[in-house]
mmCIF file with all atom_site columns, C-alpha atoms in Angstrom:
data_model
loop_
_atom_site.group_PDB
_atom_site.id
_atom_site.type_symbol
_atom_site.label_atom_id
_atom_site.label_alt_id
_atom_site.label_comp_id
_atom_site.label_asym_id
_atom_site.label_entity_id
_atom_site.label_seq_id
_atom_site.pdbx_PDB_ins_code
_atom_site.Cartn_x
_atom_site.Cartn_y
_atom_site.Cartn_z
_atom_site.occupancy
_atom_site.B_iso_or_equiv
_atom_site.pdbx_formal_charge
_atom_site.auth_seq_id
_atom_site.auth_comp_id
_atom_site.auth_asym_id
_atom_site.auth_atom_id
_atom_site.pdbx_PDB_model_num
ATOM 1   C CA . MET A 1 1   ? -126.265 -36.733 -36.006 1.00 62.00 ? 1   MET A CA 1
ATOM 2   C CA . LYS A 1 2   ? -128.279 -39.214 -38.073 1.00 62.00 ? 2   LYS A CA 1
ATOM 3   C CA . ALA A 1 3   ? -128.363 -41.628 -35.130 1.00 65.00 ? 3   ALA A CA 1
ATOM 4   C CA . LYS A 1 4   ? -129.715 -38.885 -32.881 1.00 62.00 ? 4   LYS A CA 1
ATOM 5   C CA . ILE A 1 5   ? -132.476 -38.049 -35.367 1.00 62.00 ? 5   ILE A CA 1
ATOM 6   C CA . ALA A 1 6   ? -133.319 -41.739 -35.777 1.00 55.00 ? 6   ALA A CA 1
ATOM 7   C CA . PHE A 1 7   ? -133.518 -42.156 -32.008 1.00 54.00 ? 7   PHE A CA 1
ATOM 8   C CA . ILE A 1 8   ? -135.832 -39.153 -31.660 1.00 63.00 ? 8   ILE A CA 1
ATOM 9   C CA . ALA A 1 9   ? -138.055 -40.424 -34.487 1.00 56.00 ? 9   ALA A CA 1
ATOM 10  C CA . LEU A 1 10  ? -138.231 -43.863 -32.861 1.00 58.00 ? 10  LEU A CA 1
ATOM 11  C CA . ALA A 1 11  ? -139.065 -42.362 -29.466 1.00 57.00 ? 11  ALA A CA 1
ATOM 12  C CA . MET A 1 12  ? -141.833 -40.267 -31.022 1.00 59.00 ? 12  MET A CA 1
ATOM 13  C CA . ALA A 1 13  ? -143.286 -43.289 -32.808 1.00 54.00 ? 13  ALA A CA 1
ATOM 14  C CA . VAL A 1 14  ? -143.344 -45.362 -29.617 1.00 51.00 ? 14  VAL A CA 1
ATOM 15  C CA . THR A 1 15  ? -144.855 -42.528 -27.587 1.00 45.00 ? 15  THR A CA 1
ATOM 16  C CA . ALA A 1 16  ? -147.507 -41.786 -30.209 1.00 40.00 ? 16  ALA A CA 1
ATOM 17  C CA . THR A 1 17  ? -148.598 -45.418 -30.174 1.00 42.00 ? 17  THR A CA 1
ATOM 18  C CA . ALA A 1 18  ? -148.895 -45.400 -26.403 1.00 46.00 ? 18  ALA A CA 1
ATOM 19  C CA . TRP A 1 19  ? -150.982 -42.227 -26.413 1.00 48.00 ? 19  TRP A CA 1
ATOM 20  C CA . ALA A 1 20  ? -153.202 -43.540 -29.204 1.00 43.00 ? 20  ALA A CA 1
ATOM 21  C CA . ALA A 1 21  ? -154.234 -46.520 -27.084 1.00 73.00 ? 21  ALA A CA 1
ATOM 22  C CA . ASP A 1 22  ? -157.937 -47.224 -26.699 1.00 87.00 ? 22  ASP A CA 1
ATOM 23  C CA . PRO A 1 23  ? -158.730 -47.893 -23.021 1.00 90.00 ? 23  PRO A CA 1
ATOM 24  C CA . VAL A 1 24  ? -162.141 -49.415 -23.804 1.00 89.00 ? 24  VAL A CA 1
ATOM 25  C CA . GLY A 1 25  ? -160.599 -51.749 -26.386 1.00 91.00 ? 25  GLY A CA 1
ATOM 26  C CA . ASP A 1 26  ? -157.767 -52.698 -24.036 1.00 92.00 ? 26  ASP A CA 1
ATOM 27  C CA . LEU A 1 27  ? -160.185 -53.396 -21.183 1.00 93.00 ? 27  LEU A CA 1
ATOM 28  C CA . SER A 1 28  ? -162.274 -55.489 -23.561 1.00 92.00 ? 28  SER A CA 1
ATOM 29  C CA . LYS A 1 29  ? -159.238 -57.641 -24.401 1.00 92.00 ? 29  LYS A CA 1
ATOM 30  C CA . ILE A 1 30  ? -158.301 -58.028 -20.739 1.00 93.00 ? 30  ILE A CA 1
ATOM 31  C CA . THR A 1 31  ? -161.759 -58.824 -19.366 1.00 94.00 ? 31  THR A CA 1
ATOM 32  C CA . GLY A 1 32  ? -163.237 -60.799 -22.255 1.00 93.00 ? 32  GLY A CA 1
ATOM 33  C CA . LEU A 1 33  ? -166.263 -58.493 -22.364 1.00 93.00 ? 33  LEU A CA 1
ATOM 34  C CA . SER A 1 34  ? -167.405 -56.773 -25.534 1.00 91.00 ? 34  SER A CA 1
ATOM 35  C CA . GLU A 1 35  ? -166.395 -53.147 -26.011 1.00 89.00 ? 35  GLU A CA 1
ATOM 36  C CA . ARG A 1 36  ? -170.062 -52.209 -25.685 1.00 86.00 ? 36  ARG A CA 1
ATOM 37  C CA . LYS A 1 37  ? -170.271 -53.813 -22.225 1.00 88.00 ? 37  LYS A CA 1
ATOM 38  C CA . VAL A 1 38  ? -167.006 -52.210 -21.096 1.00 89.00 ? 38  VAL A CA 1
ATOM 39  C CA . GLN A 1 39  ? -168.345 -48.874 -22.333 1.00 86.00 ? 39  GLN A CA 1
ATOM 40  C CA . MET A 1 40  ? -171.514 -49.519 -20.335 1.00 85.00 ? 40  MET A CA 1
ATOM 41  C CA . ILE A 1 41  ? -169.479 -50.120 -17.154 1.00 88.00 ? 41  ILE A CA 1
ATOM 42  C CA . VAL A 1 42  ? -167.045 -47.209 -17.409 1.00 87.00 ? 42  VAL A CA 1
ATOM 43  C CA . GLY A 1 43  ? -169.143 -44.741 -19.421 1.00 81.00 ? 43  GLY A CA 1
ATOM 44  C CA . ASN A 1 44  ? -172.651 -43.448 -19.763 1.00 74.00 ? 44  ASN A CA 1
ATOM 45  C CA . ARG A 1 45  ? -175.554 -45.388 -18.397 1.00 68.00 ? 45  ARG A CA 1
ATOM 46  C CA . THR A 1 46  ? -178.164 -46.338 -20.968 1.00 68.00 ? 46  THR A CA 1
ATOM 47  C CA . ALA A 1 47  ? -181.903 -46.803 -20.902 1.00 64.00 ? 47  ALA A CA 1
ATOM 48  C CA . PHE A 1 48  ? -182.443 -50.130 -22.647 1.00 63.00 ? 48  PHE A CA 1
ATOM 49  C CA . ALA A 1 49  ? -184.736 -52.558 -20.830 1.00 66.00 ? 49  ALA A CA 1
ATOM 50  C CA . GLU A 1 50  ? -182.157 -55.248 -20.035 1.00 68.00 ? 50  GLU A CA 1
ATOM 51  C CA . TYR A 1 51  ? -179.695 -52.716 -18.655 1.00 73.00 ? 51  TYR A CA 1
ATOM 52  C CA . PRO A 1 52  ? -179.925 -53.487 -14.893 1.00 75.00 ? 52  PRO A CA 1
ATOM 53  C CA . TYR A 1 53  ? -179.536 -57.244 -15.377 1.00 78.00 ? 53  TYR A CA 1
ATOM 54  C CA . THR A 1 54  ? -176.846 -56.953 -18.055 1.00 85.00 ? 54  THR A CA 1
ATOM 55  C CA . TYR A 1 55  ? -174.962 -54.258 -16.135 1.00 86.00 ? 55  TYR A CA 1
ATOM 56  C CA . ASP A 1 56  ? -174.768 -56.289 -12.922 1.00 88.00 ? 56  ASP A CA 1
ATOM 57  C CA . ARG A 1 57  ? -173.509 -59.394 -14.706 1.00 92.00 ? 57  ARG A CA 1
ATOM 58  C CA . ALA A 1 58  ? -170.994 -57.438 -16.782 1.00 92.00 ? 58  ALA A CA 1
ATOM 59  C CA . LEU A 1 59  ? -169.769 -55.508 -13.733 1.00 93.00 ? 59  LEU A CA 1
ATOM 60  C CA . ASP A 1 60  ? -169.234 -58.740 -11.770 1.00 95.00 ? 60  ASP A CA 1
ATOM 61  C CA . LYS A 1 61  ? -167.216 -60.234 -14.637 1.00 95.00 ? 61  LYS A CA 1
ATOM 62  C CA . PHE A 1 62  ? -165.273 -56.993 -15.136 1.00 95.00 ? 62  PHE A CA 1
ATOM 63  C CA . VAL A 1 63  ? -164.296 -56.714 -11.458 1.00 96.00 ? 63  VAL A CA 1
ATOM 64  C CA . ALA A 1 64  ? -163.416 -60.422 -11.279 1.00 96.00 ? 64  ALA A CA 1
ATOM 65  C CA . ALA A 1 65  ? -161.112 -60.038 -14.294 1.00 94.00 ? 65  ALA A CA 1
ATOM 66  C CA . ILE A 1 66  ? -159.166 -56.979 -13.106 1.00 95.00 ? 66  ILE A CA 1
ATOM 67  C CA . GLY A 1 67  ? -159.586 -57.160 -9.316  1.00 95.00 ? 67  GLY A CA 1
ATOM 68  C CA . LYS A 1 68  ? -161.546 -54.953 -6.932  1.00 96.00 ? 68  LYS A CA 1
ATOM 69  C CA . ASP A 1 69  ? -158.575 -52.732 -6.058  1.00 96.00 ? 69  ASP A CA 1
ATOM 70  C CA . ASN A 1 70  ? -157.704 -52.134 -9.719  1.00 95.00 ? 70  ASN A CA 1
ATOM 71  C CA . TYR A 1 71  ? -161.365 -51.419 -10.485 1.00 95.00 ? 71  TYR A CA 1
ATOM 72  C CA . ASN A 1 72  ? -161.538 -48.789 -7.732  1.00 94.00 ? 72  ASN A CA 1
ATOM 73  C CA . ARG A 1 73  ? -158.279 -47.182 -8.863  1.00 94.00 ? 73  ARG A CA 1
ATOM 74  C CA . LEU A 1 74  ? -159.440 -47.176 -12.484 1.00 93.00 ? 74  LEU A CA 1
ATOM 75  C CA . MET A 1 75  ? -162.746 -45.537 -11.571 1.00 91.00 ? 75  MET A CA 1
ATOM 76  C CA . ASP A 1 76  ? -160.845 -42.917 -9.542  1.00 91.00 ? 76  ASP A CA 1
ATOM 77  C CA . GLY A 1 77  ? -159.021 -41.928 -12.747 1.00 89.00 ? 77  GLY A CA 1
ATOM 78  C CA . GLU A 1 78  ? -155.684 -43.543 -11.929 1.00 91.00 ? 78  GLU A CA 1
ATOM 79  C CA . ALA A 1 79  ? -153.550 -45.397 -14.461 1.00 92.00 ? 79  ALA A CA 1
ATOM 80  C CA . VAL A 1 80  ? -153.513 -49.149 -13.801 1.00 93.00 ? 80  VAL A CA 1
ATOM 81  C CA . ALA A 1 81  ? -151.209 -51.863 -15.182 1.00 93.00 ? 81  ALA A CA 1
ATOM 82  C CA . LEU A 1 82  ? -153.246 -54.918 -16.215 1.00 92.00 ? 82  LEU A CA 1
ATOM 83  C CA . HIS A 1 83  ? -152.413 -58.207 -17.944 1.00 90.00 ? 83  HIS A CA 1
ATOM 84  C CA . ASP A 1 84  ? -154.495 -60.166 -20.430 1.00 88.00 ? 84  ASP A CA 1
ATOM 85  C CA . ALA A 1 85  ? -154.709 -63.970 -20.598 1.00 87.00 ? 85  ALA A CA 1
ATOM 86  C CA . LYS A 1 86  ? -151.620 -64.110 -22.841 1.00 90.00 ? 86  LYS A CA 1
ATOM 87  C CA . GLY A 1 87  ? -149.538 -62.127 -20.355 1.00 89.00 ? 87  GLY A CA 1
ATOM 88  C CA . ASN A 1 88  ? -149.467 -58.889 -22.363 1.00 89.00 ? 88  ASN A CA 1
ATOM 89  C CA . GLU A 1 89  ? -149.333 -55.833 -20.141 1.00 90.00 ? 89  GLU A CA 1
ATOM 90  C CA . TYR A 1 90  ? -151.601 -52.840 -20.714 1.00 91.00 ? 90  TYR A CA 1
ATOM 91  C CA . ILE A 1 91  ? -151.381 -49.508 -18.932 1.00 91.00 ? 91  ILE A CA 1
ATOM 92  C CA . VAL A 1 92  ? -154.978 -48.316 -18.844 1.00 91.00 ? 92  VAL A CA 1
ATOM 93  C CA . GLN A 1 93  ? -156.419 -45.013 -17.706 1.00 89.00 ? 93  GLN A CA 1
ATOM 94  C CA . ILE A 1 94  ? -159.987 -43.966 -18.340 1.00 87.00 ? 94  ILE A CA 1
ATOM 95  C CA . ASP A 1 95  ? -160.537 -40.558 -19.878 1.00 82.00 ? 95  ASP A CA 1
ATOM 96  C CA . ASP A 1 96  ? -161.825 -37.884 -17.469 1.00 77.00 ? 96  ASP A CA 1
ATOM 97  C CA . ALA A 1 97  ? -164.801 -37.075 -19.727 1.00 73.00 ? 97  ALA A CA 1
ATOM 98  C CA . LEU A 1 98  ? -165.870 -40.730 -19.693 1.00 75.00 ? 98  LEU A CA 1
ATOM 99  C CA . LEU A 1 99  ? -165.591 -40.862 -15.902 1.00 74.00 ? 99  LEU A CA 1
ATOM 100 C CA . GLU A 1 100 ? -167.589 -37.656 -15.530 1.00 73.00 ? 100 GLU A CA 1
ATOM 101 C CA . ALA A 1 101 ? -170.356 -39.136 -17.698 1.00 69.00 ? 101 ALA A CA 1
ATOM 102 C CA . HIS A 1 102 ? -170.317 -42.295 -15.573 1.00 71.00 ? 102 HIS A CA 1
ATOM 103 C CA . ASN A 1 103 ? -170.462 -40.373 -12.303 1.00 70.00 ? 103 ASN A CA 1
ATOM 104 C CA . ALA A 1 104 ? -173.126 -37.923 -13.518 1.00 66.00 ? 104 ALA A CA 1
ATOM 105 C CA . LEU A 1 105 ? -175.982 -40.234 -12.562 1.00 58.00 ? 105 LEU A CA 1
#
């Protein structure tokens, strides 16, 4: 009985960590871009003066890092498995609210 409870507690801890993941932070680690630039690409558009130039450069680097197909799937709301430079795997899915804000303009 104690082993069953320990197993359930372990499964809950692992699942909670997976659900608590930060997709913007994970994408930042994978692409090498700052979290602010990843947020700019996948989230709301902003009105600062350098935005068009910065956005284009950041988008090019972002797509080069994760691949065009993965970028399209990610922006369609699908979960995508990505690897960072160290070989760590991340399952990333962008929140629907963030995608709606991105697609609003």
